[in-house]
Coordinates of C-alpha atoms and ligand atoms in Angstrom, one line a residue:
M1 CA -95.7 38.3 -37.7
Q2 CA -96.0 40.0 -34.3
E3 CA -99.6 40.6 -35.0
A4 CA -100.2 37.1 -36.3
I5 CA -98.7 35.3 -33.3
H6 CA -100.9 37.2 -30.9
R7 CA -104.0 35.8 -32.6
F8 CA -103.3 32.3 -31.3
A9 CA -103.8 31.2 -27.7
L10 CA -100.3 30.3 -26.6
D11 CA -99.1 29.0 -23.3
G12 CA -97.3 32.2 -22.2
E13 CA -96.1 35.3 -24.1
P14 CA -93.8 35.0 -27.1
A15 CA -90.2 35.6 -26.0
D16 CA -88.1 34.3 -28.8
C17 CA -88.4 33.7 -32.5
R18 CA -86.0 32.1 -35.0
E19 CA -86.6 31.0 -38.6
L20 CA -86.6 27.3 -39.5
K21 CA -84.9 26.9 -42.8
G22 CA -85.3 24.1 -45.3
G23 CA -88.8 24.4 -46.9
R24 CA -88.9 25.7 -50.4
I25 CA -92.5 27.1 -50.2
N26 CA -93.7 28.3 -46.9
R27 CA -91.7 30.2 -44.3
S28 CA -91.6 28.7 -40.8
F29 CA -90.6 30.2 -37.4
L30 CA -89.9 28.6 -34.1
I31 CA -91.6 30.6 -31.3
T32 CA -90.7 30.1 -27.7
T33 CA -92.8 31.6 -25.0
D34 CA -91.7 33.0 -21.6
R35 CA -93.1 29.8 -20.1
G36 CA -91.0 27.6 -22.3
A37 CA -93.7 26.4 -24.6
R38 CA -92.6 26.1 -28.2
Y39 CA -94.7 26.5 -31.4
V40 CA -94.1 26.6 -35.2
L41 CA -95.6 29.6 -36.8
Q42 CA -95.9 29.4 -40.6
R43 CA -96.6 31.9 -43.3
V44 CA -98.3 30.1 -46.1
N45 CA -97.1 30.9 -49.6
R46 CA -100.3 32.1 -51.4
Y47 CA -98.8 31.9 -54.8
V48 CA -98.5 28.2 -54.4
F49 CA -101.6 27.7 -52.1
P50 CA -104.2 30.4 -53.0
N51 CA -106.9 28.3 -51.4
I52 CA -106.1 28.3 -47.7
R53 CA -109.5 26.9 -46.8
A54 CA -108.7 23.8 -48.9
I55 CA -105.3 23.1 -47.3
M56 CA -106.5 23.6 -43.8
G57 CA -109.7 21.7 -44.3
N58 CA -107.6 18.7 -45.6
A59 CA -105.2 19.0 -42.7
E60 CA -108.1 18.9 -40.2
K61 CA -109.7 15.8 -41.8
I62 CA -106.4 14.0 -41.9
G63 CA -105.6 14.9 -38.3
A64 CA -109.0 13.8 -37.0
W65 CA -108.7 10.5 -38.9
M66 CA -105.1 9.8 -37.7
E67 CA -106.1 10.2 -34.1
R68 CA -108.6 7.3 -34.5
Q69 CA -106.0 5.0 -36.1
P70 CA -104.3 2.6 -33.6
D71 CA -101.3 2.1 -35.9
A72 CA -100.7 5.8 -36.8
L73 CA -97.4 7.4 -36.0
P74 CA -97.0 8.7 -32.4
V75 CA -97.5 12.3 -33.4
T76 CA -99.9 14.0 -35.9
I77 CA -99.7 17.8 -36.5
R78 CA -102.8 19.6 -35.4
Y79 CA -103.2 23.3 -36.0
L80 CA -104.3 25.7 -33.3
P81 CA -107.5 27.7 -33.8
A82 CA -106.9 31.4 -34.2
R83 CA -109.1 34.1 -32.7
G84 CA -112.2 34.0 -34.8
G85 CA -112.3 30.3 -34.9
E86 CA -110.5 29.4 -38.2
L87 CA -107.2 27.4 -38.2
W88 CA -105.4 30.4 -39.7
T89 CA -105.3 34.1 -39.6
E90 CA -104.7 36.7 -42.3
D91 CA -102.5 39.7 -42.0
G92 CA -103.2 43.0 -43.8
E93 CA -100.7 42.2 -46.6
G94 CA -102.3 39.1 -48.2
G95 CA -100.3 36.7 -45.9
C96 CA -101.9 33.7 -44.1
W97 CA -100.5 32.4 -40.9
R98 CA -101.0 29.2 -39.0
C99 CA -99.5 27.7 -35.9
Y100 CA -98.9 24.3 -34.3
R101 CA -97.2 22.9 -31.2
Y102 CA -93.5 22.2 -31.9
V103 CA -92.9 18.5 -31.6
E104 CA -90.5 18.2 -28.7
N105 CA -87.7 15.7 -28.7
S106 CA -87.6 15.6 -32.4
V107 CA -85.0 16.1 -35.0
C108 CA -85.6 17.2 -38.6
L109 CA -82.6 16.3 -40.8
S110 CA -82.0 17.7 -44.3
A111 CA -80.3 14.5 -45.3
P112 CA -80.0 11.0 -43.8
E113 CA -76.9 10.3 -41.7
S114 CA -77.2 6.5 -41.8
P115 CA -79.2 3.8 -43.5
E116 CA -81.2 3.4 -40.3
D117 CA -82.4 7.0 -40.6
L118 CA -83.7 6.0 -44.1
R119 CA -85.4 2.9 -42.9
Q120 CA -87.1 5.0 -40.2
S121 CA -88.2 7.5 -42.8
G122 CA -89.5 4.7 -45.0
L123 CA -91.4 3.4 -42.0
A124 CA -92.8 6.8 -41.3
F125 CA -94.1 7.4 -44.9
G126 CA -95.2 3.8 -45.2
R127 CA -97.2 3.9 -42.0
F128 CA -98.7 7.2 -43.0
L129 CA -100.0 5.7 -46.2
Q130 CA -101.2 2.6 -44.5
A131 CA -103.0 4.5 -41.8
L132 CA -104.9 6.4 -44.5
E133 CA -106.1 3.2 -46.1
G134 CA -109.8 3.3 -46.0
F135 CA -109.8 7.1 -45.8
P136 CA -112.2 8.6 -48.4
A137 CA -109.4 10.1 -50.6
L138 CA -111.9 11.8 -52.9
E139 CA -113.2 13.9 -50.0
L140 CA -109.8 15.7 -50.0
E141 CA -109.6 18.8 -52.0
E142 CA -106.9 18.9 -54.7
T143 CA -104.8 21.6 -53.2
I144 CA -102.6 21.8 -56.3
P145 CA -104.4 20.4 -59.3
Q146 CA -102.4 17.9 -61.4
F147 CA -99.6 18.0 -58.9
H148 CA -98.0 14.8 -60.0
D149 CA -99.5 14.7 -63.5
T150 CA -96.2 14.4 -65.3
P151 CA -97.5 14.9 -68.9
A152 CA -99.2 18.1 -67.6
R153 CA -95.9 19.2 -66.1
Y154 CA -94.3 18.7 -69.5
R155 CA -97.0 20.8 -71.1
Q156 CA -96.2 23.6 -68.7
L157 CA -92.5 23.3 -69.5
R158 CA -93.2 23.6 -73.2
A159 CA -95.3 26.6 -72.6
A160 CA -92.7 28.3 -70.5
A161 CA -90.0 27.5 -73.0
A162 CA -92.1 28.9 -75.9
E163 CA -92.9 32.1 -73.9
D164 CA -89.3 32.5 -72.6
R165 CA -90.5 35.5 -70.6
C166 CA -87.1 36.0 -68.9
A167 CA -84.9 35.4 -71.9
R168 CA -83.3 32.4 -70.1
R169 CA -84.0 29.8 -72.7
A170 CA -80.7 30.0 -74.4
R171 CA -79.1 28.9 -71.2
A172 CA -81.5 26.1 -70.8
E173 CA -81.1 24.2 -74.1
E174 CA -79.1 21.3 -72.6
A175 CA -81.6 20.9 -69.8
L176 CA -84.5 21.0 -72.2
A177 CA -83.0 18.3 -74.3
L178 CA -82.4 16.1 -71.2
A179 CA -86.0 16.7 -70.1
F180 CA -87.5 15.6 -73.4
A181 CA -85.3 12.6 -73.7
L182 CA -87.0 11.3 -70.5
E183 CA -90.5 12.3 -71.4
E184 CA -91.9 9.1 -72.8
R185 CA -90.9 7.0 -69.8
A186 CA -91.9 9.7 -67.4
S187 CA -95.4 9.7 -68.8
R188 CA -96.0 6.0 -68.1
L189 CA -97.0 6.4 -64.4
Q190 CA -99.8 8.8 -65.3
A191 CA -101.1 6.3 -67.8
L192 CA -101.1 3.6 -65.2
R193 CA -103.1 6.0 -62.9
E194 CA -105.6 6.8 -65.6
S195 CA -106.2 3.2 -66.6
G196 CA -107.0 2.3 -63.0
A197 CA -104.1 -0.2 -62.9
L198 CA -102.9 1.5 -59.7
P199 CA -105.3 2.3 -56.9
L200 CA -105.8 5.9 -56.0
R201 CA -105.0 6.5 -52.3
A202 CA -104.9 9.5 -50.0
A203 CA -101.1 10.0 -50.4
H204 CA -98.7 12.5 -48.9
N205 CA -97.3 13.6 -52.2
D206 CA -94.3 15.6 -50.8
T207 CA -92.3 12.9 -49.0
K208 CA -88.9 14.6 -49.0
F209 CA -86.6 13.3 -46.3
S210 CA -86.9 16.4 -44.2
N211 CA -90.6 16.0 -44.0
V212 CA -90.2 13.3 -41.3
L213 CA -89.4 14.0 -37.7
L214 CA -87.3 11.4 -35.9
E215 CA -87.2 11.1 -32.2
E216 CA -84.1 12.7 -30.7
G217 CA -81.7 10.1 -29.3
T218 CA -83.5 6.9 -30.5
R219 CA -83.9 8.3 -34.0
R220 CA -87.2 6.5 -34.4
A221 CA -90.0 7.6 -36.7
L222 CA -92.1 10.1 -34.8
C223 CA -94.2 12.3 -37.1
V224 CA -94.8 13.2 -40.8
I225 CA -95.0 16.9 -41.4
D226 CA -96.1 19.2 -44.3
L227 CA -99.6 17.9 -45.0
D228 CA -100.4 20.6 -47.6
T229 CA -100.4 18.2 -50.5
V230 CA -102.1 15.2 -48.9
M231 CA -104.7 14.4 -51.6
P232 CA -105.6 11.6 -54.0
G233 CA -102.3 10.1 -55.3
L234 CA -100.3 7.0 -55.8
S235 CA -98.0 5.0 -53.4
A236 CA -95.4 5.3 -56.2
Y237 CA -95.3 9.1 -55.8
D238 CA -94.6 8.8 -52.1
F239 CA -92.0 6.1 -52.5
G240 CA -90.5 8.0 -55.5
D241 CA -90.1 11.4 -54.0
A242 CA -88.5 9.9 -50.9
I243 CA -86.0 8.0 -52.9
R244 CA -85.1 11.0 -55.0
S245 CA -84.8 13.3 -52.0
S246 CA -82.6 11.0 -50.0
A247 CA -80.1 11.1 -52.9
A248 CA -79.8 14.9 -52.3
S249 CA -78.3 17.2 -49.8
G250 CA -80.8 19.9 -48.7
Q251 CA -79.9 22.1 -51.6
E252 CA -80.7 19.6 -54.4
D253 CA -78.3 21.3 -56.8
E254 CA -75.2 19.2 -56.1
P255 CA -74.3 16.0 -57.9
L256 CA -77.0 13.3 -57.1
S257 CA -76.6 9.6 -57.3
L258 CA -78.6 6.6 -56.2
D259 CA -77.0 4.7 -53.5
E260 CA -78.1 1.0 -53.3
E261 CA -77.7 0.8 -49.5
R262 CA -79.9 3.8 -49.1
F263 CA -82.5 2.6 -51.5
T264 CA -82.6 -0.8 -49.8
A265 CA -82.9 0.8 -46.3
F266 CA -85.8 3.1 -47.3
T267 CA -87.6 0.3 -49.2
R268 CA -87.3 -2.0 -46.2
G269 CA -89.0 0.6 -43.9
F270 CA -91.6 1.6 -46.5
L271 CA -92.7 -2.0 -47.2
E272 CA -92.8 -2.8 -43.5
G273 CA -94.8 0.3 -42.7
C274 CA -97.3 -0.2 -45.6
P275 CA -97.9 -4.0 -46.0
G276 CA -101.1 -3.3 -47.9
L277 CA -99.5 -2.5 -51.3
T278 CA -101.0 -4.4 -54.2
P279 CA -98.6 -6.4 -56.6
A280 CA -99.1 -3.7 -59.3
E281 CA -98.2 -1.0 -56.8
L282 CA -95.0 -2.9 -55.7
E283 CA -94.1 -3.2 -59.3
A284 CA -94.6 0.5 -59.9
L285 CA -92.3 1.7 -57.0
P286 CA -89.0 2.0 -59.0
L287 CA -90.9 3.7 -61.8
G288 CA -92.2 6.1 -59.2
A289 CA -88.6 7.0 -58.2
F290 CA -87.7 7.6 -61.8
T291 CA -90.9 9.6 -62.6
I292 CA -90.9 11.9 -59.6
T293 CA -87.2 12.7 -60.2
A294 CA -87.7 13.6 -63.8
E295 CA -90.9 15.5 -63.0
L296 CA -89.2 17.6 -60.3
G297 CA -86.5 18.4 -62.8
V298 CA -89.2 19.5 -65.2
R299 CA -90.8 21.7 -62.4
F300 CA -87.4 23.3 -61.5
L301 CA -86.7 24.0 -65.2
T302 CA -90.1 25.5 -65.8
D303 CA -89.6 27.7 -62.7
Y304 CA -86.2 28.7 -64.0
L305 CA -87.7 29.7 -67.4
Q306 CA -90.4 31.7 -65.6
G307 CA -88.0 33.7 -63.4
D308 CA -88.3 31.5 -60.2
P309 CA -91.8 32.5 -59.0
Y310 CA -92.4 29.1 -57.3
F311 CA -89.3 27.6 -55.6
A312 CA -87.1 29.6 -53.2
V313 CA -83.7 30.1 -54.7
T314 CA -80.3 31.4 -53.6
D315 CA -79.2 32.6 -57.0
A316 CA -80.6 33.0 -60.5
E317 CA -79.1 29.7 -61.8
Q318 CA -80.1 27.5 -58.9
N319 CA -83.3 26.1 -60.4
L320 CA -81.4 25.3 -63.6
R321 CA -78.7 23.4 -61.7
R322 CA -81.4 21.6 -59.7
A323 CA -83.1 20.6 -63.0
L324 CA -79.8 19.3 -64.5
R325 CA -79.0 17.3 -61.4
H326 CA -82.4 15.8 -61.4
F327 CA -82.4 14.8 -65.0
R328 CA -79.1 13.1 -64.6
L329 CA -80.3 11.2 -61.6
A330 CA -83.5 10.2 -63.4
G331 CA -81.3 8.9 -66.2
E332 CA -79.3 6.8 -63.7
I333 CA -82.5 5.4 -62.1
A334 CA -83.8 4.5 -65.6
R335 CA -80.7 2.5 -66.3
R336 CA -80.9 0.7 -63.0
L337 CA -84.7 -0.1 -62.9
P338 CA -84.2 -3.9 -63.2
E339 CA -81.8 -3.8 -60.2
L340 CA -84.2 -1.7 -58.2
A341 CA -87.1 -4.0 -59.0
E342 CA -85.1 -6.9 -57.7
I343 CA -84.4 -5.1 -54.4
V344 CA -88.1 -4.4 -54.0
R345 CA -88.9 -8.0 -54.7
R346 CA -86.3 -9.2 -52.2
E347 CA -87.4 -6.9 -49.5
K348 CA -91.0 -7.8 -49.9
T349 CA -90.5 -11.6 -50.0
G350 CA -87.4 -11.8 -47.7
I351 CA -85.8 -14.2 -50.2
Ligands
GN1_1 C1 -91.4 21.7 -52.2 O1 -92.5 22.5 -49.3 P1 -91.3 21.6 -49.5 O2 -90.0 22.3 -49.5 O3 -91.4 20.4 -48.6 C2 -92.4 21.1 -53.2 C3 -92.2 19.7 -53.5 C4 -90.8 19.5 -54.0 C5 -89.8 20.1 -53.1 C6 -88.4 20.1 -53.6 C7 -96.0 22.1 -52.6 O4 -91.5 21.0 -51.0 O5 -93.1 19.2 -54.4 O6 -90.5 18.1 -54.2 O7 -90.1 21.5 -52.8 N1 -93.7 21.3 -52.6 C8 -94.7 21.9 -53.3 O8 -87.5 20.5 -52.6 O9 -94.6 22.2 -54.5
MG2 MG1 -94.1 21.3 -48.8

């Protein structure tokens, strides 16, 4: 890390470093220099993102586009060039590092503290999506192929269960049964994508609550972070992942349930931020919340069966607990779909 940080032109000499917790994939450190300038230094997870050129190329395109959008959020993350001219630097151990200016006067919460926090997060992700309207989505590289292709995620789960390389399957039978009970409904969104019923957009694809920075004090939407999965996607993914994550504490392995007030607050902000959604997209939003919740459960369960190579865990059962919590939440969302559709309709029309 010492070596990596010196490859970026900082304002001053690094004087302090502390780890920023919360991400499941990359590791992030807050660096403060002797002149008081602050930066985020990240070590990119190469198991998840083997193609560093693709993620950084996408980030650069998005950043340049956002800076030309009058309605974009106040702050967009831009990476600093490293010595050598790339936006990242490699260490001798296969690690890749990148660096950006810490967003001052911001707060990053692991869970919302009020409905207004949720409305602001809805506004942030909605405005992000809206600002990317017109962006040539297909020019973005698919940083993780089939990221939200739920049927593909089920195929990976089946393969992991068949292989059972860590002899964990016996402990996963209940979770597997729950997963497969959700499969038919969880495959519908992908079918809507493939049929062209839903427009493909440049979407964020990883809209968990902690990926929004709010302004300190005012708690207004300031910035959307974690652009590694910005690629062609659906508005229903972004809406859906935000809904599922706002039902969770940071750990995602505690009981989850859908709160109507929270759902309404997020929906209000999202629709206000992204007025350009088509009728078909509006209709698919609740299905997105269901699908992404079930899909993430499938991903956690697959990772459990494979010995946790993907998601950071605190103990050997955490991915299994996360999977179970997500399947139960998905079941609850499925039962409440008509109610959720009604909230979306009401928030859109105001009547
Ligand atoms: C990962 O990187 P982070 O922690 O924001 C994951 C998301 C999951 C999330 C669950 C690239 O997000 O898809 O929803 O964990 N990101 C990737 O906490 O797989
Ligand atoms: Mg991420």
